[in-house]
Amino acid sequence: MEGERRRLSGVLSSVSLLCVLLDLQLDGLLAASHAEIESHLEMGRKLLAAGQLAEALSHYHSAVEGDSKNYLTYYKRAAVYLAMGKFKAALPDLSKAIELKPDFLAARLQRGNILLKQGDTQEAKDDFEAVLQNSPDNEEARNQLARIQELETHLEEAQAAYSRRDYTSTIAFLERVVELSPWNPNVRELRSECFLQIGDYAKAILDLKPTTKLRNDNRAAFLKLSKLYYNMGEHEESLNQVRECLKLDQDDKDCFTHYKQVKKLSKQLDSAEELIKEQRYDEAIEKYNAVVKTEPNVAIYATKAKERICHCLTKNKRAGEAIQVCSEAHIMDPKNIFILRDRAEAYILNEEFEKAIEDYQEAKELDGENEELKEGLDRAQKLLKQSRKRDYYKILGVRRSANKQEIIKAYRKLAQQWHPDNFQSEDEKKEAEKKFIDIAAAKEVLTDPEMRQKVDAGEDPLDPENQQGGGHPQQWPFEFNPFTSGNFQFKFNFN
């Protein structure tokens, strides 16, 4: 028995020693854990002060994991979320801090402010009233309660005005509501709808865009934004918005149907512009005609197509067609300076310089700082002045768009017709020689790229006033062979 008692006593002593050791080890671990938590909190504070929010948040995560019963760690992590603009993530931390310490007024005020901005007025009111129960003189809580009352009054007035379809008044009432509850998607959507009703698409978009972030899955807003941009002619941004919808749900039927339409139209528009850059104007015209077939119901795309077809026809020097299409485009979009510019160029090709001047002047009134329009107007005025003097194109009877072969062909025909040897009397020969000289001069000018460029810019390269070196007349010796046999050399003096 004695031996058994001694054995049991030894066992008990060992157990007691083990317990003591375990207690000491646990105390050490707790001490180490507490020190580690304090270190995370201190680092979080420093990083937050330095503006390194992501790093600060990481340390506060560690502090919360290390001590899930400390209301301050939740509150401090909420502060980081708010600094990052993540108010939704801050709310659970503030609620946890209040749960752990119901009389924590700072957390209640912060949560009440967030709830007010979200438009959760009743819950916000509960928080501010709880603060006043503990601290009756709290000025912030009292002021926020007054704002809630003001918000509710304006919201009631806005809803009444909307019911009457008085959209302008609804917008006015919602102005203050949005100021007080900027994170409330409902009021922004309501105001956006009012802007749509009065035709202000840009402001409708400004209100609708934030709602895509204020709701977790707001595919409806992305789709609506995409359609708004589409109807405004901004097909690229329309495509961006509908893609955001499909990121949330690639099987969304409404978004996918709209996506296919926008994608097809965007591809055609981009392809047409690429063809214009490559100066493949006929193919670009075909693409723009396809655009109108793809989207016949949105007028802005038909107008855009007309504008660009007008441009292509002008660039292709198809003056008559260009004038007709540009005129149609001008009716559709009368303040478009590019349509006026292109029609002016088509009028120049058609040698209707007065009309070209009118178009350039009208365009210049719309955009007085545009250098291209200033240069175009100046050129048209020079061409009009030139046309009243010596017009080399008219002398040969060719269009301004004529190529070199057409110019030479016209020259040969006229040279044969007006050769002085074809006439008998001296008066007839002198008249023929004068015309023959003009014909030869016209041919030389228009087949010389540099001189023709001056003519097209409204200058006469053979005008003595345009010659350098004191304005003396320049003599032009021309050597040419207008017929199949014989060489004829004339010396022309332009005085």
Tab-separated table of C-alpha atoms in Angstrom:
chain	number	residue	atom	x	y	z
A	1	MET	CA	0.000	0.000	0.000
A	2	GLU	CA	2.761	2.370	0.960
A	3	GLY	CA	4.458	1.728	-2.353
A	4	GLU	CA	1.244	2.364	-4.249
A	5	ARG	CA	0.742	5.689	-2.472
A	6	ARG	CA	4.277	6.759	-3.357
A	7	ARG	CA	3.749	5.825	-7.008
A	8	LEU	CA	0.486	7.801	-7.192
A	9	SER	CA	2.093	10.743	-5.479
A	10	GLY	CA	4.861	10.728	-8.064
A	11	VAL	CA	2.387	10.616	-10.900
A	12	LEU	CA	0.416	13.532	-9.459
A	13	SER	CA	3.579	15.545	-9.060
A	14	SER	CA	4.496	14.919	-12.703
A	15	VAL	CA	1.023	15.954	-13.854
A	16	SER	CA	1.173	19.115	-11.762
A	17	LEU	CA	4.569	19.960	-13.203
A	18	LEU	CA	3.270	19.356	-16.733
A	19	CYS	CA	0.308	21.654	-16.100
A	20	VAL	CA	2.564	24.353	-14.829
A	21	LEU	CA	4.776	24.015	-17.891
A	22	LEU	CA	1.749	24.104	-20.214
A	23	ASP	CA	0.399	27.196	-18.465
A	24	LEU	CA	3.749	28.891	-18.812
A	25	GLN	CA	3.915	27.947	-22.516
A	26	LEU	CA	0.345	29.193	-23.131
A	27	ASP	CA	1.101	32.445	-21.340
A	28	GLY	CA	4.146	32.802	-23.556
A	29	LEU	CA	2.138	32.135	-26.705
A	30	LEU	CA	-0.549	34.588	-25.647
A	31	ALA	CA	2.100	37.178	-24.885
A	32	ALA	CA	3.718	36.574	-28.267
A	33	SER	CA	0.329	36.716	-30.017
A	34	HIS	CA	-0.604	39.957	-28.251
A	35	ALA	CA	2.721	41.503	-29.217
A	36	GLU	CA	2.249	40.369	-32.798
A	37	ILE	CA	-1.251	41.866	-32.950
A	38	GLU	CA	0.043	45.145	-31.553
A	39	SER	CA	2.778	45.094	-34.182
A	40	HIS	CA	0.213	44.605	-36.980
A	41	LEU	CA	-1.934	47.417	-35.616
A	42	GLU	CA	1.039	49.764	-35.367
A	43	MET	CA	2.194	48.918	-38.900
A	44	GLY	CA	-1.349	49.337	-40.168
A	45	ARG	CA	-1.545	52.778	-38.554
A	46	LYS	CA	1.744	53.913	-40.094
A	47	LEU	CA	0.916	52.603	-43.558
A	48	LEU	CA	-2.537	54.175	-43.429
A	49	ALA	CA	-0.981	57.527	-42.508
A	50	ALA	CA	1.448	57.136	-45.428
A	51	GLY	CA	-1.397	56.423	-47.841
A	52	GLN	CA	-0.300	52.841	-48.505
A	53	LEU	CA	-3.820	51.504	-48.149
A	54	ALA	CA	-3.462	47.989	-49.566
A	55	GLU	CA	-0.483	47.259	-47.293
A	56	ALA	CA	-2.280	48.757	-44.285
A	57	LEU	CA	-5.337	46.593	-45.002
A	58	SER	CA	-3.185	43.451	-45.028
A	59	HIS	CA	-1.895	44.193	-41.507
A	60	TYR	CA	-5.406	44.913	-40.217
A	61	HIS	CA	-6.575	41.578	-41.678
A	62	SER	CA	-3.867	39.861	-39.618
A	63	ALA	CA	-4.850	41.797	-36.489
A	64	VAL	CA	-8.510	40.800	-36.850
A	65	GLU	CA	-7.575	37.147	-37.378
A	66	GLY	CA	-5.360	37.266	-34.285
A	67	ASP	CA	-8.038	38.797	-32.041
A	68	SER	CA	-11.611	38.478	-33.285
A	69	LYS	CA	-13.017	39.991	-30.087
A	70	ASN	CA	-11.297	43.366	-30.310
A	71	TYR	CA	-13.823	45.931	-31.511
A	72	LEU	CA	-11.079	48.454	-32.319
A	73	THR	CA	-9.405	46.224	-34.892
A	74	TYR	CA	-12.668	45.972	-36.803
A	75	TYR	CA	-13.175	49.724	-36.573
A	76	LYS	CA	-9.656	50.452	-37.804
A	77	ARG	CA	-9.996	48.035	-40.712
A	78	ALA	CA	-13.291	49.733	-41.603
A	79	ALA	CA	-11.421	53.050	-41.705
A	80	VAL	CA	-9.028	51.600	-44.309
A	81	TYR	CA	-11.924	50.295	-46.411
A	82	LEU	CA	-13.507	53.749	-46.346
A	83	ALA	CA	-10.212	55.377	-47.337
A	84	MET	CA	-10.145	52.977	-50.300
A	85	GLY	CA	-13.714	53.902	-51.249
A	86	LYS	CA	-15.009	50.427	-50.367
A	87	PHE	CA	-17.931	51.503	-48.203
A	88	LYS	CA	-19.780	48.211	-48.681
A	89	ALA	CA	-16.833	46.286	-47.208
A	90	ALA	CA	-16.625	48.762	-44.290
A	91	LEU	CA	-20.216	48.183	-43.156
A	92	PRO	CA	-19.776	44.598	-41.769
A	93	ASP	CA	-16.705	45.683	-39.770
A	94	LEU	CA	-18.547	48.655	-38.281
A	95	SER	CA	-21.496	46.423	-37.402
A	96	LYS	CA	-19.152	43.908	-35.739
A	97	ALA	CA	-17.508	46.674	-33.715
A	98	ILE	CA	-20.947	47.859	-32.550
A	99	GLU	CA	-21.960	44.290	-31.720
A	100	LEU	CA	-18.855	43.894	-29.536
A	101	LYS	CA	-19.312	47.344	-27.990
A	102	PRO	CA	-22.870	48.699	-28.341
A	103	ASP	CA	-21.962	52.083	-26.828
A	104	PHE	CA	-19.149	52.659	-29.352
A	105	LEU	CA	-20.508	55.979	-30.660
A	106	ALA	CA	-17.824	56.638	-33.276
A	107	ALA	CA	-18.688	53.386	-35.045
A	108	ARG	CA	-22.423	54.186	-34.897
A	109	LEU	CA	-21.869	57.625	-36.382
A	110	GLN	CA	-19.715	56.175	-39.144
A	111	ARG	CA	-22.216	53.442	-39.943
A	112	GLY	CA	-25.103	55.927	-39.853
A	113	ASN	CA	-23.296	58.160	-42.344
A	114	ILE	CA	-22.757	55.253	-44.737
A	115	LEU	CA	-26.362	54.123	-44.439
A	116	LEU	CA	-27.551	57.677	-45.119
A	117	LYS	CA	-25.395	57.890	-48.264
A	118	GLN	CA	-26.814	54.547	-49.395
A	119	GLY	CA	-30.337	55.820	-48.897
A	120	ASP	CA	-31.115	53.415	-46.005
A	121	THR	CA	-32.701	56.249	-44.056
A	122	GLN	CA	-34.514	54.203	-41.397
A	123	GLU	CA	-31.419	52.256	-40.379
A	124	ALA	CA	-29.344	55.448	-40.434
A	125	LYS	CA	-31.967	57.128	-38.248
A	126	ASP	CA	-31.713	54.252	-35.747
A	127	ASP	CA	-27.959	54.748	-35.441
A	128	PHE	CA	-28.121	58.513	-34.974
A	129	GLU	CA	-30.911	58.204	-32.398
A	130	ALA	CA	-28.855	55.592	-30.505
A	131	VAL	CA	-25.956	58.051	-30.402
A	132	LEU	CA	-28.220	60.782	-29.015
A	133	GLN	CA	-29.524	58.438	-26.303
A	134	ASN	CA	-25.965	58.011	-25.040
A	135	SER	CA	-24.801	61.520	-25.873
A	136	PRO	CA	-27.751	63.979	-26.124
A	137	ASP	CA	-25.503	66.877	-27.110
A	138	ASN	CA	-23.871	65.131	-30.076
A	139	GLU	CA	-24.126	67.761	-32.816
A	140	GLU	CA	-23.208	65.489	-35.728
A	141	ALA	CA	-25.980	62.997	-34.924
A	142	ARG	CA	-28.502	65.819	-34.583
A	143	ASN	CA	-27.463	67.388	-37.902
A	144	GLN	CA	-27.639	64.055	-39.701
A	145	LEU	CA	-31.153	63.422	-38.422
A	146	ALA	CA	-32.164	66.821	-39.819
A	147	ARG	CA	-30.634	65.842	-43.177
A	148	ILE	CA	-32.608	62.597	-43.179
A	149	GLN	CA	-35.809	64.543	-42.685
A	150	GLU	CA	-34.858	66.924	-45.511
A	151	LEU	CA	-33.995	63.985	-47.778
A	152	GLU	CA	-37.302	62.244	-47.143
A	153	THR	CA	-39.227	65.448	-47.868
A	154	HIS	CA	-37.440	66.054	-51.188
A	155	LEU	CA	-37.863	62.405	-52.160
A	156	GLU	CA	-41.608	62.551	-51.571
A	157	GLU	CA	-41.837	65.728	-53.687
A	158	ALA	CA	-39.758	64.121	-56.445
A	159	GLN	CA	-41.953	61.031	-56.555
A	160	ALA	CA	-45.090	63.172	-56.704
A	161	ALA	CA	-43.640	65.238	-59.580
A	162	TYR	CA	-42.612	62.077	-61.431
A	163	SER	CA	-46.142	60.721	-61.095
A	164	ARG	CA	-47.359	63.920	-62.780
A	165	ARG	CA	-44.720	63.390	-65.526
A	166	ASP	CA	-43.159	66.677	-64.518
A	167	TYR	CA	-39.633	65.479	-65.226
A	168	THR	CA	-37.922	68.864	-64.897
A	169	SER	CA	-39.302	69.355	-61.367
A	170	THR	CA	-38.431	65.760	-60.472
A	171	ILE	CA	-34.812	66.429	-61.465
A	172	ALA	CA	-34.757	69.601	-59.357
A	173	PHE	CA	-36.056	67.794	-56.251
A	174	LEU	CA	-33.637	64.902	-56.745
A	175	GLU	CA	-30.657	67.249	-56.899
A	176	ARG	CA	-30.501	67.539	-53.113
A	177	VAL	CA	-31.452	63.888	-52.633
A	178	VAL	CA	-28.443	62.806	-54.680
A	179	GLU	CA	-26.200	65.162	-52.686
A	180	LEU	CA	-27.315	63.542	-49.429
A	181	SER	CA	-27.459	59.953	-50.765
A	182	PRO	CA	-24.871	59.739	-53.558
A	183	TRP	CA	-24.603	55.943	-53.155
A	184	ASN	CA	-28.311	55.299	-53.578
A	185	PRO	CA	-28.790	53.593	-56.978
A	186	ASN	CA	-32.560	54.072	-56.922
A	187	VAL	CA	-32.502	57.883	-56.954
A	188	ARG	CA	-29.777	57.976	-59.613
A	189	GLU	CA	-31.770	55.611	-61.817
A	190	LEU	CA	-34.875	57.746	-61.329
A	191	ARG	CA	-33.062	60.940	-62.247
A	192	SER	CA	-31.430	59.210	-65.210
A	193	GLU	CA	-34.859	58.237	-66.490
A	194	CYS	CA	-36.026	61.852	-66.158
A	195	PHE	CA	-33.044	63.086	-68.172
A	196	LEU	CA	-33.937	60.549	-70.854
A	197	GLN	CA	-37.509	61.809	-70.942
A	198	ILE	CA	-36.325	65.377	-71.624
A	199	GLY	CA	-33.776	64.177	-74.200
A	200	ASP	CA	-30.564	64.834	-72.278
A	201	TYR	CA	-28.705	61.584	-72.997
A	202	ALA	CA	-25.347	62.799	-71.676
A	203	LYS	CA	-26.695	63.553	-68.182
A	204	ALA	CA	-28.709	60.338	-68.197
A	205	ILE	CA	-25.479	58.441	-68.740
A	206	LEU	CA	-23.690	60.363	-65.961
A	207	ASP	CA	-26.336	59.227	-63.482
A	208	LEU	CA	-26.597	55.680	-64.774
A	209	LYS	CA	-22.875	54.869	-64.836
A	210	PRO	CA	-22.331	54.856	-61.030
A	211	THR	CA	-25.224	52.429	-60.557
A	212	THR	CA	-23.199	49.696	-62.282
A	213	LYS	CA	-20.937	49.720	-59.206
A	214	LEU	CA	-23.596	50.499	-56.611
A	215	ARG	CA	-25.369	47.209	-57.393
A	216	ASN	CA	-23.542	43.877	-57.300
A	217	ASP	CA	-25.022	42.545	-60.547
A	218	ASN	CA	-26.395	45.430	-62.562
A	219	ARG	CA	-26.581	43.922	-66.030
A	220	ALA	CA	-29.673	45.992	-66.757
A	221	ALA	CA	-27.676	49.215	-66.279
A	222	PHE	CA	-24.838	48.023	-68.530
A	223	LEU	CA	-27.327	47.083	-71.252
A	224	LYS	CA	-29.151	50.401	-70.947
A	225	LEU	CA	-25.858	52.305	-71.111
A	226	SER	CA	-24.845	50.333	-74.177
A	227	LYS	CA	-28.108	51.170	-75.944
A	228	LEU	CA	-27.808	54.842	-75.004
A	229	TYR	CA	-24.292	55.083	-76.423
A	230	TYR	CA	-25.446	53.166	-79.499
A	231	ASN	CA	-28.301	55.602	-80.147
A	232	MET	CA	-25.856	58.496	-79.739
A	233	GLY	CA	-23.617	57.015	-82.438
A	234	GLU	CA	-20.823	56.080	-80.025
A	235	HIS	CA	-20.604	52.468	-81.146
A	236	GLU	CA	-17.194	51.764	-79.555
A	237	GLU	CA	-18.366	52.752	-76.061
A	238	SER	CA	-21.607	50.880	-76.666
A	239	LEU	CA	-19.547	47.766	-77.325
A	240	ASN	CA	-17.535	48.292	-74.124
A	241	GLN	CA	-20.676	48.528	-71.977
A	242	VAL	CA	-22.432	45.470	-73.410
A	243	ARG	CA	-19.235	43.465	-72.913
A	244	GLU	CA	-19.350	44.367	-69.207
A	245	CYS	CA	-22.854	42.911	-69.097
A	246	LEU	CA	-21.637	39.662	-70.667
A	247	LYS	CA	-18.773	39.457	-68.176
A	248	LEU	CA	-21.400	39.159	-65.444
A	249	ASP	CA	-23.372	36.548	-67.382
A	250	GLN	CA	-22.238	35.368	-70.798
A	251	ASP	CA	-25.606	33.691	-71.343
A	252	ASP	CA	-27.663	36.845	-70.844
A	253	LYS	CA	-29.913	36.743	-73.947
A	254	ASP	CA	-30.726	40.466	-74.105
A	255	CYS	CA	-27.091	41.489	-73.782
A	256	PHE	CA	-25.900	38.887	-76.273
A	257	THR	CA	-28.485	39.890	-78.896
A	258	HIS	CA	-27.513	43.545	-78.569
A	259	TYR	CA	-23.814	42.631	-78.580
A	260	LYS	CA	-24.121	40.901	-81.969
A	261	GLN	CA	-25.800	43.970	-83.485
A	262	VAL	CA	-23.238	46.430	-82.101
A	263	LYS	CA	-20.326	44.185	-83.029
A	264	LYS	CA	-21.501	43.881	-86.647
A	265	LEU	CA	-22.074	47.603	-87.040
A	266	SER	CA	-18.754	48.491	-85.373
A	267	LYS	CA	-16.873	46.163	-87.683
A	268	GLN	CA	-18.457	47.760	-90.757
A	269	LEU	CA	-17.756	51.306	-89.556
A	270	ASP	CA	-14.144	50.552	-88.637
A	271	SER	CA	-13.581	48.752	-91.927
A	272	ALA	CA	-15.024	51.676	-93.902
A	273	GLU	CA	-12.723	54.163	-92.175
A	274	GLU	CA	-9.738	51.907	-92.805
A	275	LEU	CA	-10.605	51.839	-96.514
A	276	ILE	CA	-10.765	55.648	-96.556
A	277	LYS	CA	-7.285	55.819	-95.005
A	278	GLU	CA	-6.085	53.545	-97.806
A	279	GLN	CA	-7.835	55.813	-100.365
A	280	ARG	CA	-10.036	52.917	-101.509
A	281	TYR	CA	-13.039	55.181	-101.769
A	282	ASP	CA	-15.362	53.022	-103.879
A	283	GLU	CA	-15.025	50.135	-101.432
A	284	ALA	CA	-15.581	52.510	-98.508
A	285	ILE	CA	-18.824	53.692	-100.141
A	286	GLU	CA	-20.005	50.077	-100.351
A	287	LYS	CA	-19.244	49.583	-96.657
A	288	TYR	CA	-21.197	52.671	-95.657
A	289	ASN	CA	-24.156	51.534	-97.732
A	290	ALA	CA	-23.963	48.252	-95.777
A	291	VAL	CA	-23.992	50.251	-92.512
A	292	VAL	CA	-27.359	51.774	-93.428
A	293	LYS	CA	-28.768	48.307	-94.133
A	294	THR	CA	-27.429	46.971	-90.815
A	295	GLU	CA	-28.966	49.809	-88.807
A	296	PRO	CA	-31.887	51.444	-90.626
A	297	ASN	CA	-33.667	52.613	-87.467
A	298	VAL	CA	-31.059	54.869	-85.812
A	299	ALA	CA	-30.834	58.076	-87.835
A	300	ILE	CA	-27.344	59.033	-86.681
A	301	TYR	CA	-25.766	56.122	-88.577
A	302	ALA	CA	-27.572	56.994	-91.808
A	303	THR	CA	-26.355	60.588	-91.388
A	304	LYS	CA	-22.818	59.407	-90.708
A	305	ALA	CA	-22.907	57.181	-93.789
A	306	LYS	CA	-24.118	60.059	-95.979
A	307	GLU	CA	-21.370	62.307	-94.641
A	308	ARG	CA	-18.619	59.793	-95.378
A	309	ILE	CA	-20.001	58.814	-98.793
A	310	CYS	CA	-20.057	62.536	-99.623
A	311	HIS	CA	-16.377	62.668	-98.588
A	312	CYS	CA	-15.458	59.615	-100.676
A	313	LEU	CA	-17.199	60.917	-103.806
A	314	THR	CA	-15.398	64.238	-103.473
A	315	LYS	CA	-12.055	62.496	-103.023
A	316	ASN	CA	-12.825	60.363	-106.074
A	317	LYS	CA	-13.524	63.595	-108.000
A	318	ARG	CA	-17.076	62.526	-108.839
A	319	ALA	CA	-18.270	66.098	-108.492
A	320	GLY	CA	-21.894	65.804	-109.594
A	321	GLU	CA	-22.673	62.803	-107.409
A	322	ALA	CA	-20.752	64.334	-104.525
A	323	ILE	CA	-22.749	67.569	-104.639
A	324	GLN	CA	-26.033	65.636	-104.576
A	325	VAL	CA	-25.056	63.333	-101.689
A	326	CYS	CA	-23.386	66.144	-99.731
A	327	SER	CA	-26.527	68.249	-100.100
A	328	GLU	CA	-28.651	65.393	-98.739
A	329	ALA	CA	-26.205	64.981	-95.845
A	330	HIS	CA	-26.304	68.733	-95.177
A	331	ILE	CA	-30.082	68.627	-94.791
A	332	MET	CA	-29.707	65.790	-92.263
A	333	ASP	CA	-26.905	67.525	-90.338
A	334	PRO	CA	-26.835	71.253	-91.213
A	335	LYS	CA	-24.116	72.210	-88.724
A	336	ASN	CA	-21.584	69.610	-89.801
A	337	ILE	CA	-18.505	71.513	-91.027
A	338	PHE	CA	-17.051	68.429	-92.731
A	339	ILE	CA	-20.081	68.051	-94.995
A	340	LEU	CA	-19.847	71.734	-95.930
A	341	ARG	CA	-16.102	71.377	-96.559
A	342	ASP	CA	-16.552	68.348	-98.812
A	343	ARG	CA	-19.404	69.919	-100.754
A	344	ALA	CA	-17.294	73.051	-101.227
A	345	GLU	CA	-14.527	70.881	-102.688
A	346	ALA	CA	-17.044	69.181	-104.978
A	347	TYR	CA	-18.247	72.632	-106.144
A	348	ILE	CA	-14.626	73.549	-106.883
A	349	LEU	CA	-14.271	70.396	-108.973
A	350	ASN	CA	-17.450	71.458	-110.772
A	351	GLU	CA	-16.033	74.972	-111.190
A	352	GLU	CA	-18.895	76.500	-109.187
A	353	PHE	CA	-16.588	78.704	-107.177
A	354	GLU	CA	-19.223	81.089	-105.788
A	355	LYS	CA	-21.081	78.144	-104.212
A	356	ALA	CA	-17.813	76.745	-102.861
A	357	ILE	CA	-17.121	80.114	-101.210
A	358	GLU	CA	-20.619	80.138	-99.663
A	359	ASP	CA	-20.087	76.670	-98.156
A	360	TYR	CA	-16.659	77.523	-96.788
A	361	GLN	CA	-17.987	80.751	-95.292
A	362	GLU	CA	-20.885	78.901	-93.646
A	363	ALA	CA	-18.496	76.280	-92.237
A	364	LYS	CA	-16.141	79.020	-91.003
A	365	GLU	CA	-19.003	80.649	-89.111
A	366	LEU	CA	-19.495	77.356	-87.263
A	367	ASP	CA	-15.785	76.926	-86.516
A	368	GLY	CA	-13.842	80.138	-86.946
A	369	GLU	CA	-10.563	78.687	-85.650
A	370	ASN	CA	-10.338	75.834	-88.141
A	371	GLU	CA	-7.248	76.426	-90.298
A	372	GLU	CA	-8.353	73.972	-92.997
A	373	LEU	CA	-11.553	75.959	-93.535
A	374	LYS	CA	-9.635	79.240	-93.685
A	375	GLU	CA	-7.263	77.817	-96.297
A	376	GLY	CA	-10.158	76.317	-98.271
A	377	LEU	CA	-12.032	79.626	-98.347
A	378	ASP	CA	-8.910	81.480	-99.435
A	379	ARG	CA	-8.286	78.949	-102.215
A	380	ALA	CA	-11.894	79.109	-103.450
A	381	GLN	CA	-11.714	82.910	-103.581
A	382	LYS	CA	-8.457	82.751	-105.575
A	383	LEU	CA	-9.958	80.243	-107.978
A	384	LEU	CA	-12.979	82.491	-108.526
A	385	LYS	CA	-10.671	85.416	-109.231
A	386	GLN	CA	-8.575	83.261	-111.533
A	387	SER	CA	-11.632	81.957	-113.400
A	388	ARG	CA	-12.501	85.528	-114.315
A	389	LYS	CA	-9.099	85.904	-115.953
A	390	ARG	CA	-7.345	82.948	-117.595
A	391	ASP	CA	-8.711	79.464	-116.892
A	392	TYR	CA	-6.442	76.800	-118.354
A	393	TYR	CA	-9.001	74.059	-117.870
A	394	LYS	CA	-11.603	76.022	-119.828
A	395	ILE	CA	-9.111	76.811	-122.587
A	396	LEU	CA	-8.671	73.080	-123.205
A	397	GLY	CA	-12.297	72.297	-122.393
A	398	VAL	CA	-11.436	69.696	-119.738
A	399	ARG	CA	-12.681	69.147	-116.198
A	400	ARG	CA	-10.488	70.024	-113.248
A	401	SER	CA	-10.282	66.311	-112.505
A	402	ALA	CA	-8.861	65.470	-115.961
A	403	ASN	CA	-5.743	63.316	-116.039
A	404	LYS	CA	-2.612	63.970	-118.122
A	405	GLN	CA	-3.713	61.785	-121.050
A	406	GLU	CA	-7.076	63.574	-121.251
A	407	ILE	CA	-5.304	66.954	-121.245
A	408	ILE	CA	-2.902	65.970	-124.043
A	409	LYS	CA	-5.769	64.537	-126.110
A	410	ALA	CA	-7.776	67.766	-125.740
A	411	TYR	CA	-4.699	69.823	-126.594
A	412	ARG	CA	-3.987	67.878	-129.797
A	413	LYS	CA	-7.557	68.225	-130.982
A	414	LEU	CA	-7.604	71.995	-130.394
A	415	ALA	CA	-4.108	72.466	-131.773
A	416	GLN	CA	-5.184	70.863	-135.039
A	417	GLN	CA	-8.311	73.026	-135.095
A	418	TRP	CA	-6.579	76.336	-134.412
A	419	HIS	CA	-3.253	75.894	-136.209
A	420	PRO	CA	-2.601	79.194	-138.079
A	421	ASP	CA	-1.936	77.342	-141.344
A	422	ASN	CA	-5.618	76.418	-141.405
A	423	PHE	CA	-6.621	80.057	-142.019
A	424	GLN	CA	-6.195	82.308	-145.066
A	425	SER	CA	-6.615	85.958	-144.073
A	426	GLU	CA	-4.092	87.773	-141.885
A	427	ASP	CA	-6.744	88.657	-139.296
A	428	GLU	CA	-7.859	85.030	-139.056
A	429	LYS	CA	-4.239	83.859	-138.775
A	430	LYS	CA	-3.540	86.361	-135.963
A	431	GLU	CA	-6.663	85.276	-134.072
A	432	ALA	CA	-5.770	81.603	-134.578
A	433	GLU	CA	-2.188	82.192	-133.469
A	434	LYS	CA	-3.430	83.851	-130.279
A	435	LYS	CA	-5.732	80.913	-129.518
A	436	PHE	CA	-3.015	78.450	-130.481
A	437	ILE	CA	-0.616	80.085	-128.029
A	438	ASP	CA	-3.242	79.906	-125.228
A	439	ILE	CA	-3.873	76.238	-126.022
A	440	ALA	CA	-0.161	75.429	-125.949
A	441	ALA	CA	0.307	77.370	-122.709
A	442	ALA	CA	-2.614	75.550	-121.105
A	443	LYS	CA	-1.175	72.203	-122.098
A	444	GLU	CA	2.280	73.044	-120.724
A	445	VAL	CA	0.873	74.307	-117.418
A	446	LEU	CA	-1.537	71.464	-116.839
A	447	THR	CA	0.935	68.715	-117.725
A	448	ASP	CA	3.542	70.143	-115.349
A	449	PRO	CA	2.698	68.841	-111.806
A	450	GLU	CA	4.192	71.845	-110.023
A	451	MET	CA	2.438	74.439	-112.181
A	452	ARG	CA	-0.857	72.539	-112.113
A	453	GLN	CA	-0.680	72.440	-108.305
A	454	LYS	CA	-0.403	76.243	-108.324
A	455	VAL	CA	-3.395	76.490	-110.660
A	456	ASP	CA	-5.450	74.248	-108.359
A	457	ALA	CA	-4.448	76.471	-105.428
A	458	GLY	CA	-5.900	79.497	-107.225
A	459	GLU	CA	-2.685	80.931	-108.676
A	460	ASP	CA	-1.669	81.568	-112.295
A	461	PRO	CA	1.932	80.370	-112.688
A	462	LEU	CA	2.275	82.424	-115.903
A	463	ASP	CA	0.905	85.655	-114.455
A	464	PRO	CA	3.720	88.249	-114.380
A	465	GLU	CA	2.458	89.451	-110.994
A	466	ASN	CA	3.242	86.012	-109.541
A	467	GLN	CA	6.794	85.874	-110.946
A	468	GLN	CA	9.750	86.456	-108.677
A	469	GLY	CA	12.445	89.035	-109.235
A	470	GLY	CA	10.725	92.369	-109.603
A	471	GLY	CA	7.642	91.361	-111.514
A	472	HIS	CA	9.132	91.356	-115.022
A	473	PRO	CA	7.229	89.274	-117.553
A	474	GLN	CA	8.679	85.830	-118.091
A	475	GLN	CA	9.031	84.436	-121.548
A	476	TRP	CA	8.104	80.801	-122.005
A	477	PRO	CA	9.698	78.987	-124.920
A	478	PHE	CA	7.571	75.942	-125.657
A	479	GLU	CA	8.628	73.219	-128.024
A	480	PHE	CA	5.879	70.839	-129.032
A	481	ASN	CA	4.666	68.611	-131.837
A	482	PRO	CA	0.883	68.848	-132.097
A	483	PHE	CA	0.704	66.789	-135.275
A	484	THR	CA	2.185	63.533	-136.416
A	485	SER	CA	4.618	65.289	-138.747
A	486	GLY	CA	6.493	68.532	-138.578
A	487	ASN	CA	7.938	70.457	-135.627
A	488	PHE	CA	6.576	73.816	-134.628
A	489	GLN	CA	8.422	76.155	-132.295
A	490	PHE	CA	6.772	79.242	-130.862
A	491	LYS	CA	8.049	81.819	-128.396
A	492	PHE	CA	5.252	83.044	-126.162
A	493	ASN	CA	5.358	86.381	-124.382
A	494	PHE	CA	2.622	86.983	-121.776
A	495	ASN	CA	2.172	90.707	-121.237
